[in-house]
PDB file of C-alpha atoms in Angstrom:
ATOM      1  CA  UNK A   1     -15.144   7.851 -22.765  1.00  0.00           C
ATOM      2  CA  UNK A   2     -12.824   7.713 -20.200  1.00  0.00           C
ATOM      3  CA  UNK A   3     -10.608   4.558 -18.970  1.00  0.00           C
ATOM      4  CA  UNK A   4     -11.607   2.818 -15.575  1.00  0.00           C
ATOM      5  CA  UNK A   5      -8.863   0.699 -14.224  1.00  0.00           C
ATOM      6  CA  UNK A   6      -9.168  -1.807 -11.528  1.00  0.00           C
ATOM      7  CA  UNK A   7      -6.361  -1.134  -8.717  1.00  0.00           C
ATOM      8  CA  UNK A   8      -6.429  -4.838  -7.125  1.00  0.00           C
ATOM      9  CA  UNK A   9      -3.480  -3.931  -5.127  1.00  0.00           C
ATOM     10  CA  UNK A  10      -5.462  -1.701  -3.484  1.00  0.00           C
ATOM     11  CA  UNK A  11      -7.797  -2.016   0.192  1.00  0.00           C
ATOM     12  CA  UNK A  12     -10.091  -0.084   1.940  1.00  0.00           C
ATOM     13  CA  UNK A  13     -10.346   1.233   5.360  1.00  0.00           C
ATOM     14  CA  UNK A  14     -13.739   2.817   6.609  1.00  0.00           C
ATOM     15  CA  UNK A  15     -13.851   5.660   9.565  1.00  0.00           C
ATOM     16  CA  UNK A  16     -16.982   6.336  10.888  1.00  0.00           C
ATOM     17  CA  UNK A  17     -18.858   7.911  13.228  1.00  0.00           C
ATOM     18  CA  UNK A  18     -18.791  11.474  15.478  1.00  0.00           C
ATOM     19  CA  UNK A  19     -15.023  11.639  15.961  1.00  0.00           C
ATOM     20  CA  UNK A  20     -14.115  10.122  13.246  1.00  0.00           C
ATOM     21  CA  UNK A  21     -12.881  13.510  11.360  1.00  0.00           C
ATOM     22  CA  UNK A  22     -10.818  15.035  14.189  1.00  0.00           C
ATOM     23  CA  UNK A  23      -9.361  11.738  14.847  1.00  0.00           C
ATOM     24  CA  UNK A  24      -8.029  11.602  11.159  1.00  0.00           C
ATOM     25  CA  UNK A  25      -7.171  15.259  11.569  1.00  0.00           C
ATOM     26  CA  UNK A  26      -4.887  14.690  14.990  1.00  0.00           C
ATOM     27  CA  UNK A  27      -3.212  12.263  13.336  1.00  0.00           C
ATOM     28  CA  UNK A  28      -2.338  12.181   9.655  1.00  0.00           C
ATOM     29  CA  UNK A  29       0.077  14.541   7.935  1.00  0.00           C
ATOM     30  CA  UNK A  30      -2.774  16.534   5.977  1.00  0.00           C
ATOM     31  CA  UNK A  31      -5.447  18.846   6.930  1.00  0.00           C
ATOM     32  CA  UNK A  32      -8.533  16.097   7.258  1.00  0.00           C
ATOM     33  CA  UNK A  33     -10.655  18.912   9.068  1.00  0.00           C
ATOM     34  CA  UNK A  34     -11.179  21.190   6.062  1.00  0.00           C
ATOM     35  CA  UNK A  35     -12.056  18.064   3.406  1.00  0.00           C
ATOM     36  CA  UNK A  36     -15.260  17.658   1.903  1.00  0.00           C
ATOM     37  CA  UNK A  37     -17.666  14.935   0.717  1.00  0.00           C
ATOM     38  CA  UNK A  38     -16.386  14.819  -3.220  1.00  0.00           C
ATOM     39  CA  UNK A  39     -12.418  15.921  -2.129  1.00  0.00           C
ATOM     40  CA  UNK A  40      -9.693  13.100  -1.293  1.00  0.00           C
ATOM     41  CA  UNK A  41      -6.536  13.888   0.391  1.00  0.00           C
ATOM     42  CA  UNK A  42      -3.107  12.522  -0.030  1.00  0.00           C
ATOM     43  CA  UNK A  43      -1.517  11.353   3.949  1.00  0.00           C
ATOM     44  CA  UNK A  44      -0.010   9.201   5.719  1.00  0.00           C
ATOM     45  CA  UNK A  45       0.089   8.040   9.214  1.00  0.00           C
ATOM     46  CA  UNK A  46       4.432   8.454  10.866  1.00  0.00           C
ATOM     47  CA  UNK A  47       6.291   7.060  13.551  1.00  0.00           C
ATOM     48  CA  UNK A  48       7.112   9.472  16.244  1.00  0.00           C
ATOM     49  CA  UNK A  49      10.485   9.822  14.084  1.00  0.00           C
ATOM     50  CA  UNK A  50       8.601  10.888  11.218  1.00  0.00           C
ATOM     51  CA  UNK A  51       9.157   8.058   8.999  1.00  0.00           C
ATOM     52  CA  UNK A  52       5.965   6.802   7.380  1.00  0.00           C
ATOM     53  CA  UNK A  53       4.569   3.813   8.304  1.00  0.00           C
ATOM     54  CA  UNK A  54       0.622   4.011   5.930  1.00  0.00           C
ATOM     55  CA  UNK A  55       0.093   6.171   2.576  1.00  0.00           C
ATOM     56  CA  UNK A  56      -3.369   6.494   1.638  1.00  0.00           C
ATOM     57  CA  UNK A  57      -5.713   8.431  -0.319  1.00  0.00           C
ATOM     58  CA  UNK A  58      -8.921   9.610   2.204  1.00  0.00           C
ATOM     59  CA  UNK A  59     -12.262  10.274   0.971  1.00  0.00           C
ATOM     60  CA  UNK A  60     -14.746  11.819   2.619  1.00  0.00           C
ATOM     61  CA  UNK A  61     -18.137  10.251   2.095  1.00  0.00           C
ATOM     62  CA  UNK A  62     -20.302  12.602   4.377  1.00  0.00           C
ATOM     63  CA  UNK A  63     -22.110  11.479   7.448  1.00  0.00           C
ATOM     64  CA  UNK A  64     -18.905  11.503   9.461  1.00  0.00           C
ATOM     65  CA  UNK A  65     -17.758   8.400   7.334  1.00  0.00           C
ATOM     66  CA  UNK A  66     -13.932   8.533   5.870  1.00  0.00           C
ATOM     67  CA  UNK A  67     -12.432   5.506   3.345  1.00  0.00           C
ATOM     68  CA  UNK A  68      -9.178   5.187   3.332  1.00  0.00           C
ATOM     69  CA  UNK A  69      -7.911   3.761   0.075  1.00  0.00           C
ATOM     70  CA  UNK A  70      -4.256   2.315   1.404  1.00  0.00           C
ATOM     71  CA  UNK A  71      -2.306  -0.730  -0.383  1.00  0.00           C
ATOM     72  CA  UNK A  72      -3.971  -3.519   0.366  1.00  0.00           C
ATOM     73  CA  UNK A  73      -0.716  -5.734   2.143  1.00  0.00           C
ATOM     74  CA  UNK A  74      -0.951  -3.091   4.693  1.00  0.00           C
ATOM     75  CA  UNK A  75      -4.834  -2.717   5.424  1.00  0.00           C
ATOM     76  CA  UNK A  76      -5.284  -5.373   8.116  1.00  0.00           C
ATOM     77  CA  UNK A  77      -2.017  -3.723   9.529  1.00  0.00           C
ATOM     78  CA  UNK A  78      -3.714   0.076   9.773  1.00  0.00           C
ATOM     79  CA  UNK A  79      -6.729  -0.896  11.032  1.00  0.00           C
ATOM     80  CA  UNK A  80      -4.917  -2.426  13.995  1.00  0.00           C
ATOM     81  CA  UNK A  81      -3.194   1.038  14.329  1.00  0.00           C
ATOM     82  CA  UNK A  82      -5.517   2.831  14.266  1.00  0.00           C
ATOM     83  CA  UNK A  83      -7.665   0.975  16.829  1.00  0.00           C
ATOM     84  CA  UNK A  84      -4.574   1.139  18.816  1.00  0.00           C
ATOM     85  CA  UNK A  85      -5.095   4.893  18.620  1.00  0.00           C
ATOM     86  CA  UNK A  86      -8.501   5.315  18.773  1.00  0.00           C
ATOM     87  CA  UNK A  87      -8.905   5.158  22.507  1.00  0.00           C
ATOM     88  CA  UNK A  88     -12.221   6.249  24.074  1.00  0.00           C
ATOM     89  CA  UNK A  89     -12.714   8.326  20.274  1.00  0.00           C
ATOM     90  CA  UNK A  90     -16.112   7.976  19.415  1.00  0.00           C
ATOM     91  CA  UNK A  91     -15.712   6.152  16.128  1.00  0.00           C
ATOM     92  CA  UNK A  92     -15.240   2.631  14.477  1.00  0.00           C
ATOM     93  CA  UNK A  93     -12.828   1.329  12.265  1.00  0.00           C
ATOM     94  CA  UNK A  94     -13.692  -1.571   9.757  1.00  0.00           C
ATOM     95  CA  UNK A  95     -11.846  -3.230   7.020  1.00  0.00           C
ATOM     96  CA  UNK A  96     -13.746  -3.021   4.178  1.00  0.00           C
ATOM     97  CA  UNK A  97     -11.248  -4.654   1.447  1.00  0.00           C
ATOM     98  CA  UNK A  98     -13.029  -7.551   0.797  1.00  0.00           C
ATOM     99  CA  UNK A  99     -16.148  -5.183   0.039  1.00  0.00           C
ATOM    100  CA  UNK A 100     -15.157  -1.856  -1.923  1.00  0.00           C
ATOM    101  CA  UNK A 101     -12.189  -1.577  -4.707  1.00  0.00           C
ATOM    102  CA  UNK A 102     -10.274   1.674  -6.109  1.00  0.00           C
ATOM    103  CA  UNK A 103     -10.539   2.192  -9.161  1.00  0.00           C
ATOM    104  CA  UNK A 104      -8.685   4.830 -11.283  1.00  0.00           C
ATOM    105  CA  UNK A 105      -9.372   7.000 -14.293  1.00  0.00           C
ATOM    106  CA  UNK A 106      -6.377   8.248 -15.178  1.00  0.00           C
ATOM    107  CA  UNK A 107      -7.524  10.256 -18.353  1.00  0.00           C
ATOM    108  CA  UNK A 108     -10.241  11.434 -16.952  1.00  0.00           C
ATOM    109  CA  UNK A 109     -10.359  15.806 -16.798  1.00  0.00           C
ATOM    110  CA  UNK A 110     -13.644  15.608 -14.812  1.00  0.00           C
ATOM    111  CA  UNK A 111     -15.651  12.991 -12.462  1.00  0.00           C
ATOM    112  CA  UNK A 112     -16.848  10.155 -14.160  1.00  0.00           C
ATOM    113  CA  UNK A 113     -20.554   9.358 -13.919  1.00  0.00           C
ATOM    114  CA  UNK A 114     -20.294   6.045 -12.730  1.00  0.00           C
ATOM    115  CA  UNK A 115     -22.162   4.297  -9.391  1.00  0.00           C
ATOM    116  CA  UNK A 116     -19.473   4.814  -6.409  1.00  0.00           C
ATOM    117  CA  UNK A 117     -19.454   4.953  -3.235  1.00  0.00           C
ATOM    118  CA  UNK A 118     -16.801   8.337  -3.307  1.00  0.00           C
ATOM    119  CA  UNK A 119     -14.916   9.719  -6.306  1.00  0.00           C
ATOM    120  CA  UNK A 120     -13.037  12.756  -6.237  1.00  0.00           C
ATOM    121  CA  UNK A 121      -9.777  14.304  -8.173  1.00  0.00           C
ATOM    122  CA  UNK A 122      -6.577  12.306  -7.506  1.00  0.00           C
ATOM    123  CA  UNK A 123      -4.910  14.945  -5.179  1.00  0.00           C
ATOM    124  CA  UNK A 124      -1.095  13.722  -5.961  1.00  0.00           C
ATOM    125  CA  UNK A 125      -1.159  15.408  -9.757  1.00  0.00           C
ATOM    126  CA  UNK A 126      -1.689  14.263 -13.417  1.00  0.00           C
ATOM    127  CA  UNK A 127      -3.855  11.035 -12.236  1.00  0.00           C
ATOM    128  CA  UNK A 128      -7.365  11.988 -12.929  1.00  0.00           C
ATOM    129  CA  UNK A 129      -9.893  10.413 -10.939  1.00  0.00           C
ATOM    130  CA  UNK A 130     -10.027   7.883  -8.265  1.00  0.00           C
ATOM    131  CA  UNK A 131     -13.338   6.013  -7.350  1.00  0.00           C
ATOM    132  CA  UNK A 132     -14.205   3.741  -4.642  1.00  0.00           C
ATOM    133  CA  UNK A 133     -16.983   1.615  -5.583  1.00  0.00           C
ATOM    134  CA  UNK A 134     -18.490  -1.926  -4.689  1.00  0.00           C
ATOM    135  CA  UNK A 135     -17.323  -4.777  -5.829  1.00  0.00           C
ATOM    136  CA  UNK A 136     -17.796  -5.420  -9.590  1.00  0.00           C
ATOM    137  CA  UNK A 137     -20.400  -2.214  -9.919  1.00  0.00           C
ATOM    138  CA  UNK A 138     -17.859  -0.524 -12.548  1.00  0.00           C
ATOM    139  CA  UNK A 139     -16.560  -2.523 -15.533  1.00  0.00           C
ATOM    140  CA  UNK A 140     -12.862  -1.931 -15.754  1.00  0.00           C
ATOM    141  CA  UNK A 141     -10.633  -2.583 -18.427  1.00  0.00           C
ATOM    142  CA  UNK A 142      -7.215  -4.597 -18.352  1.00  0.00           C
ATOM    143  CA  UNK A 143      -5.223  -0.977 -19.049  1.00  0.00           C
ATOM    144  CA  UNK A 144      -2.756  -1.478 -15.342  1.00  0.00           C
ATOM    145  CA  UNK A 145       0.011  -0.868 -17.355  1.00  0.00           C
ATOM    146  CA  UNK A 146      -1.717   2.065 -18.670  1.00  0.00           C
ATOM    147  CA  UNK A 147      -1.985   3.449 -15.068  1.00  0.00           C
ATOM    148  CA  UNK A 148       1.612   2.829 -14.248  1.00  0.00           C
ATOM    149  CA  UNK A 149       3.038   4.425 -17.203  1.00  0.00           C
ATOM    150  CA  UNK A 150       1.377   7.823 -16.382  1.00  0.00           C
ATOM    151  CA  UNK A 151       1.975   7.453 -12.453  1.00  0.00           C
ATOM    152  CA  UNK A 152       5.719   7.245 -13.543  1.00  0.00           C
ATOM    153  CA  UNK A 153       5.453   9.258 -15.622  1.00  0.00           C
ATOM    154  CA  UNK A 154       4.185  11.714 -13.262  1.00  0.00           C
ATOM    155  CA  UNK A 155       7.021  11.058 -10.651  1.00  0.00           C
ATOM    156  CA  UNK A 156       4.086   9.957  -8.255  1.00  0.00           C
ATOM    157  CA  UNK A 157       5.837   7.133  -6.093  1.00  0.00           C
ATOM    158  CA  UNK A 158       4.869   3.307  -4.855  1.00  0.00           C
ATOM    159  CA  UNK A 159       5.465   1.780  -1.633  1.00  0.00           C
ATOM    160  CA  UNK A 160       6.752  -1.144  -0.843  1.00  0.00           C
ATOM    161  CA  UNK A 161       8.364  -0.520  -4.408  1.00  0.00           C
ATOM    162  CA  UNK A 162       9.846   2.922  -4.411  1.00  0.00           C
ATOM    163  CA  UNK A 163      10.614   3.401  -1.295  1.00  0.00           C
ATOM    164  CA  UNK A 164      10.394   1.230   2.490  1.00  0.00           C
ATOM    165  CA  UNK A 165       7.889   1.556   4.583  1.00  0.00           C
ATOM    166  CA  UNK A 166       9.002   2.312   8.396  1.00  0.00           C
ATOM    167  CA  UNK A 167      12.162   3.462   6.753  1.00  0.00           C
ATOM    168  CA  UNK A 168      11.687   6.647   4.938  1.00  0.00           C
ATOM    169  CA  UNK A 169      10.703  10.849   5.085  1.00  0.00           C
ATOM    170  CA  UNK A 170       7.872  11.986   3.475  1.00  0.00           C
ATOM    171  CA  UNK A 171      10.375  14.383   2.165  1.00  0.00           C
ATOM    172  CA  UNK A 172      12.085  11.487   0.754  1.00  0.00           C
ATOM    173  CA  UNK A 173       8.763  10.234  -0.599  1.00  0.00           C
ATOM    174  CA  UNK A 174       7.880  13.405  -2.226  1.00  0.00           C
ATOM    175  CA  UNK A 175       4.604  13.522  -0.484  1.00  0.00           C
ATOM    176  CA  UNK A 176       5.682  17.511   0.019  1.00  0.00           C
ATOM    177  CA  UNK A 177       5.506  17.979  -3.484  1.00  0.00           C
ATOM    178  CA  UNK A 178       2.312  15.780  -4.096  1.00  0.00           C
ATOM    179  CA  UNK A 179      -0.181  17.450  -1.798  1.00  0.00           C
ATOM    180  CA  UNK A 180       0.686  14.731   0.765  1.00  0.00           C
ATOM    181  CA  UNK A 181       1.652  17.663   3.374  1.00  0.00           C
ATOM    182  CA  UNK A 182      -0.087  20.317   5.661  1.00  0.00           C
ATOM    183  CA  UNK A 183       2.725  22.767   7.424  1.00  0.00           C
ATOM    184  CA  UNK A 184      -0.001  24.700   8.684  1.00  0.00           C
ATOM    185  CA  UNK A 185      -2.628  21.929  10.529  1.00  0.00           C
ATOM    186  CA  UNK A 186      -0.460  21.648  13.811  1.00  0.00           C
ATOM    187  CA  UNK A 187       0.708  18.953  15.675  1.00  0.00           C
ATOM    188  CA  UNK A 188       0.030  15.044  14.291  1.00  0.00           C
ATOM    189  CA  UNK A 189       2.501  11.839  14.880  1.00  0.00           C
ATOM    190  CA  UNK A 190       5.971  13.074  13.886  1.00  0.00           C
ATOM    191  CA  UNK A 191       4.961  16.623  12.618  1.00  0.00           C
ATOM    192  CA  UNK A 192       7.909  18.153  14.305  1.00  0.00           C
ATOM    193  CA  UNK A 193      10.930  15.559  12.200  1.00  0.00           C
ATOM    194  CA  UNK A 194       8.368  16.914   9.081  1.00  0.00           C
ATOM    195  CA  UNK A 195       8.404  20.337  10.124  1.00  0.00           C
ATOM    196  CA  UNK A 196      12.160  20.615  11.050  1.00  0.00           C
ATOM    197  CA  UNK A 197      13.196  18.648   7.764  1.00  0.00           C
ATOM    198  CA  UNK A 198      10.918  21.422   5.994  1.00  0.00           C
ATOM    199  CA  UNK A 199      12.489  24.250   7.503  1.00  0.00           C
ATOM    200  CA  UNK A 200      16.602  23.463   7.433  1.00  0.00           C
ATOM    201  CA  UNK A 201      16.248  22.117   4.543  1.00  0.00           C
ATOM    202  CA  UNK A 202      17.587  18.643   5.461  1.00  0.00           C
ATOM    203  CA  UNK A 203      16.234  16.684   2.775  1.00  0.00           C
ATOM    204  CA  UNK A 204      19.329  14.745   0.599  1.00  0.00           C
ATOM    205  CA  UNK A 205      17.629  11.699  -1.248  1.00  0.00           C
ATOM    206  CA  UNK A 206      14.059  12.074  -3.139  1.00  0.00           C
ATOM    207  CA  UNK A 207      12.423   9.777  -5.375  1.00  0.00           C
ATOM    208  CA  UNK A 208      13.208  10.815  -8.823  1.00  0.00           C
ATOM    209  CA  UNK A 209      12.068  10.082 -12.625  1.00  0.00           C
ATOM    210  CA  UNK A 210      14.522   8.865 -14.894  1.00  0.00           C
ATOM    211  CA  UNK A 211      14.835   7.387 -18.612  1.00  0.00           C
ATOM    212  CA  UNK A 212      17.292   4.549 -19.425  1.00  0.00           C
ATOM    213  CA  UNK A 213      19.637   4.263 -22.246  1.00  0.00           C
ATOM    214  CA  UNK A 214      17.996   1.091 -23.119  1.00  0.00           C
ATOM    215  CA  UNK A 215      15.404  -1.070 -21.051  1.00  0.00           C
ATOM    216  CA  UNK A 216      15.076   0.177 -17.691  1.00  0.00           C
ATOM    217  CA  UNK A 217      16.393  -2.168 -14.887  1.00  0.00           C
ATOM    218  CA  UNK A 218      14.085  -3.985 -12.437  1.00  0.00           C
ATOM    219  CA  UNK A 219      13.464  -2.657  -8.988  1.00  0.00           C
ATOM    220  CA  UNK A 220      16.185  -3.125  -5.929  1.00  0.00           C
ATOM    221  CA  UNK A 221      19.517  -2.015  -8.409  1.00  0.00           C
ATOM    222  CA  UNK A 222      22.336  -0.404  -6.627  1.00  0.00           C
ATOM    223  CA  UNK A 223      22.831   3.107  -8.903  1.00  0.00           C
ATOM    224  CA  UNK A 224      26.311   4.155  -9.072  1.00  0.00           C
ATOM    225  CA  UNK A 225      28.704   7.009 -10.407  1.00  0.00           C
ATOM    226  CA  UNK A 226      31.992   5.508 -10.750  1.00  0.00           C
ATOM    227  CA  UNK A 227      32.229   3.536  -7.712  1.00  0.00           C
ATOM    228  CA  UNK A 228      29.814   5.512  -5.419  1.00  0.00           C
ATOM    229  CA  UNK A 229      26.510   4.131  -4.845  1.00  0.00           C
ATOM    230  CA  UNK A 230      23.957   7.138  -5.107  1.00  0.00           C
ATOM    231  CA  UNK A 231      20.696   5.379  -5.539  1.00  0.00           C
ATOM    232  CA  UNK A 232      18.363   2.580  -5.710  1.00  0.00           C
ATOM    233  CA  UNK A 233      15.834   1.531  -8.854  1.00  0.00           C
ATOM    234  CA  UNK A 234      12.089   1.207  -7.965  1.00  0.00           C
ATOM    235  CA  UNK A 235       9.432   1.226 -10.552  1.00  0.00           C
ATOM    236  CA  UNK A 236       9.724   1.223 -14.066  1.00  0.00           C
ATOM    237  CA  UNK A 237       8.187   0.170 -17.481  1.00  0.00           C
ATOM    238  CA  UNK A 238       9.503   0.331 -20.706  1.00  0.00           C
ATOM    239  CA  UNK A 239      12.822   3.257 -21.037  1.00  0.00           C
ATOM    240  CA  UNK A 240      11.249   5.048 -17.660  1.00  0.00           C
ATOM    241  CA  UNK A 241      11.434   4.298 -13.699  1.00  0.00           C
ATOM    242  CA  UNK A 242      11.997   5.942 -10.356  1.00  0.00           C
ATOM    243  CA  UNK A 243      14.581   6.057  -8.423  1.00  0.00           C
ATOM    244  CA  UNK A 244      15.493   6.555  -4.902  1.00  0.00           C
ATOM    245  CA  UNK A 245      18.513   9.204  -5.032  1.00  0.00           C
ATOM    246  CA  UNK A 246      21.005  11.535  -3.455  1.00  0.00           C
ATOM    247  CA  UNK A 247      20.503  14.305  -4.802  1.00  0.00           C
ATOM    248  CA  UNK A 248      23.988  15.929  -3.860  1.00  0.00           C
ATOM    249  CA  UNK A 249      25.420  13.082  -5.845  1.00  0.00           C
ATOM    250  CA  UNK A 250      23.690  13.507  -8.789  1.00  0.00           C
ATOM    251  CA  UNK A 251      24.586  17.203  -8.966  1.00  0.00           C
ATOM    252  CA  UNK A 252      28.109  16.201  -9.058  1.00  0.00           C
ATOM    253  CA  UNK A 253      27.701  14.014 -11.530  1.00  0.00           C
ATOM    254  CA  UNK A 254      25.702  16.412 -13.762  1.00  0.00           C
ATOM    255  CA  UNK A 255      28.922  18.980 -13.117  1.00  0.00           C
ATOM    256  CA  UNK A 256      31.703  16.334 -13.939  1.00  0.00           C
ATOM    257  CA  UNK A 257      29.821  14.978 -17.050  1.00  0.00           C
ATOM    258  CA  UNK A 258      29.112  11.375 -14.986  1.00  0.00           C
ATOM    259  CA  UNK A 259      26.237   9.084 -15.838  1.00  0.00           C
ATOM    260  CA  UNK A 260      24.633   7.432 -13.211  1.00  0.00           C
ATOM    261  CA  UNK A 261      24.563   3.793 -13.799  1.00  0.00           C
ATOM    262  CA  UNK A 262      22.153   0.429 -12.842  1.00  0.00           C
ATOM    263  CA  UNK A 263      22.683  -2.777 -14.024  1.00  0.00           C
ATOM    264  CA  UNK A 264      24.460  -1.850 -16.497  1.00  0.00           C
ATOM    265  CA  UNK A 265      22.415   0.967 -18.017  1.00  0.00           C
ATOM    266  CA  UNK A 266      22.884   4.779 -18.197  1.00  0.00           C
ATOM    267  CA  UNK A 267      20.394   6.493 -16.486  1.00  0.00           C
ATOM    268  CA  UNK A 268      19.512  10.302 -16.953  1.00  0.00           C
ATOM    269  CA  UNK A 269      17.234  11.792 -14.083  1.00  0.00           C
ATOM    270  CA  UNK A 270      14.652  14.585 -13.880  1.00  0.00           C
ATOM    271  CA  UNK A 271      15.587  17.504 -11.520  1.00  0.00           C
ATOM    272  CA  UNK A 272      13.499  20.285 -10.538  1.00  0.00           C
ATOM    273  CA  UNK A 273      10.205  18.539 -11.376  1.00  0.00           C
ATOM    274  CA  UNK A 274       6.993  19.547  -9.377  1.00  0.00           C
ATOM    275  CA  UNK A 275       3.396  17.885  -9.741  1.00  0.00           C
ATOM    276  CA  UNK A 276       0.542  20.053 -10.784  1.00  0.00           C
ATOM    277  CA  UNK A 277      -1.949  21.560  -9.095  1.00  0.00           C
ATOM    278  CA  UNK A 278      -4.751  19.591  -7.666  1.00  0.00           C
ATOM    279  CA  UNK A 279      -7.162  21.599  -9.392  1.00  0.00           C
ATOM    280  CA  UNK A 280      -5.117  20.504 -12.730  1.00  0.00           C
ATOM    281  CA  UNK A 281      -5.427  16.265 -12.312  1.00  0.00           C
ATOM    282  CA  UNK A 282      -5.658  16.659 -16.638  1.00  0.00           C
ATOM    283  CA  UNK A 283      -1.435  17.577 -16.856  1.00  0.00           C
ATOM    284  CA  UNK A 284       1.845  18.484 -15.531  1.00  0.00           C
ATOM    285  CA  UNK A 285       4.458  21.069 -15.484  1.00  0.00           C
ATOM    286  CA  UNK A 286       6.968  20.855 -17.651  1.00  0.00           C
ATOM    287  CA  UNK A 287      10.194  19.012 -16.497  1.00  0.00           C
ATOM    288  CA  UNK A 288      13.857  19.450 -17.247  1.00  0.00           C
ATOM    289  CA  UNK A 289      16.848  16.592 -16.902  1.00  0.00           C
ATOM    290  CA  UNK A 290      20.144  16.451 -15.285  1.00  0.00           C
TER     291      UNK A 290
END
């Protein structure tokens, strides 16, 4: 029996109606056009500059209707964007938070049979399923820290925590390694900082796993090597976290023997570590350290 777990950090943003697919296509940084009722999509919506402003996972529900399941600090903030947007589109765009919750089952290797409004594969990796249902319909259990452990795990970031919103690449985000990406759907809001960043290889700091010699430190600690600052702490539980890095840096320090450091703790990071497939949500590739 597989584990549902409530995600109450979590709103919901309905698309509907005829436009409502291109709209989300001509805008977000993955290929909206080509997903189907049962499929979620990993995206977000940039600032000209390319930084991101909204993560979100979007279902596709069928009848031209799209949920977006977005943090839920930011989901009175997106639907004003995307009204702002919308112009003459033929489409509406409702807040739906105080309706609909995400739920996740993180162990689950195939979609749960439960009574939902969408549930597909979690696009971003080793996260099973995701399920957007009414309010109270599934029983959940009180397994968050469950959740967190394998999205850390996983390398699979949080805003707000792991990185700034308004201030940061996807690149930087890793949302090139987690699906979050389409190089091939044309032109959206900032495509061409994505594209260029993509192509000369321009990305120096990514969000990267880590284990602690010890307790891991809290989010928001300066990481050092010696007395350069390479890094920031974001989430963490128990000996693991992420961390926002420069990844120069860190190959330095790997080649002079150097332990990064936070808060007083040695930290050794992950390198070279890439999610699974999407068709895979039950595991992930194997990882080495630095």
């Amino acid at each position: 029996m597989t584990t549902a777990i409530l995600l109450d950090d979590r709103g919901v943003i309905e698309l509907a109606g005829e436009d409502a697919g291109q709209f989300l296509h001509n805008l977000v940084t993955n290929d909206i056009a080509a997903l189907k009722a049962g499929e979620a999509r990993f995206a977000a919506l940039l600032t000209p500059q390319g930084k991101i402003l909204f993560d979100f996972l979007v279902f596709a529900v069928g009848d031209g209707r799209y949920l977006l399941d977005c943090p839920l600090v930011l989901a009175a903030d997106l639907q004003k964007r995307l009204n702002i947007y919308k112009l003459r589109s033929k489409l509406s765009v409702t807040n739906r938070s105080d309706e609909l919750e995400a739920i996740a089952f993180p162990d689950a290797t195939e979609p749960p049979q439960v009574e939902a409004v969408a549930v597909a594969a979690d696009p971003r990796g080793p996260l099973g399923f995701r399920a957007i249902a009414e309010k109270g319909k599934i029983p959940t259990k009180d397994a968050r820290k469950d959740y967190e452990a394998r999205r850390i795990h996983a390398g699979v970031p949080l805003g707000g925590v792991d990185f700034d919103y308004g201030g940061t690449f996807p690149h930087e985000a890793n949302m090139d390694l987690l699906s979050g990406l389409d190089f091939k759907k044309g032109c959206y809001v900032g495509q061409e900082v994505v594209s260029r960043m993509k192509h000369r290889g321009l990305v120096r700091r990514r969000i990267a796993p880590y284990r602690a010699q010890g307790e891991a430190p809290p989010p928001g600690q300066a990481i050092h090597i010696g007395d350069v600052e390479v890094g920031v702490t974001g989430s963490r539980l128990a000996d693991e976290g992420l961390a926002l890095v420069r990844l120069d840096r860190l190959a330095e320090a790997k080649e002079k023997g150097q332990s990064p450091v936070a808060a007083g703790v040695a930290l050794e990071f992950e390198a070279e570590k890439a999610p699974p497939s999407p068709k895979r949500p039950e595991g992930a590739k194997a990882r080495r350290l630095i």
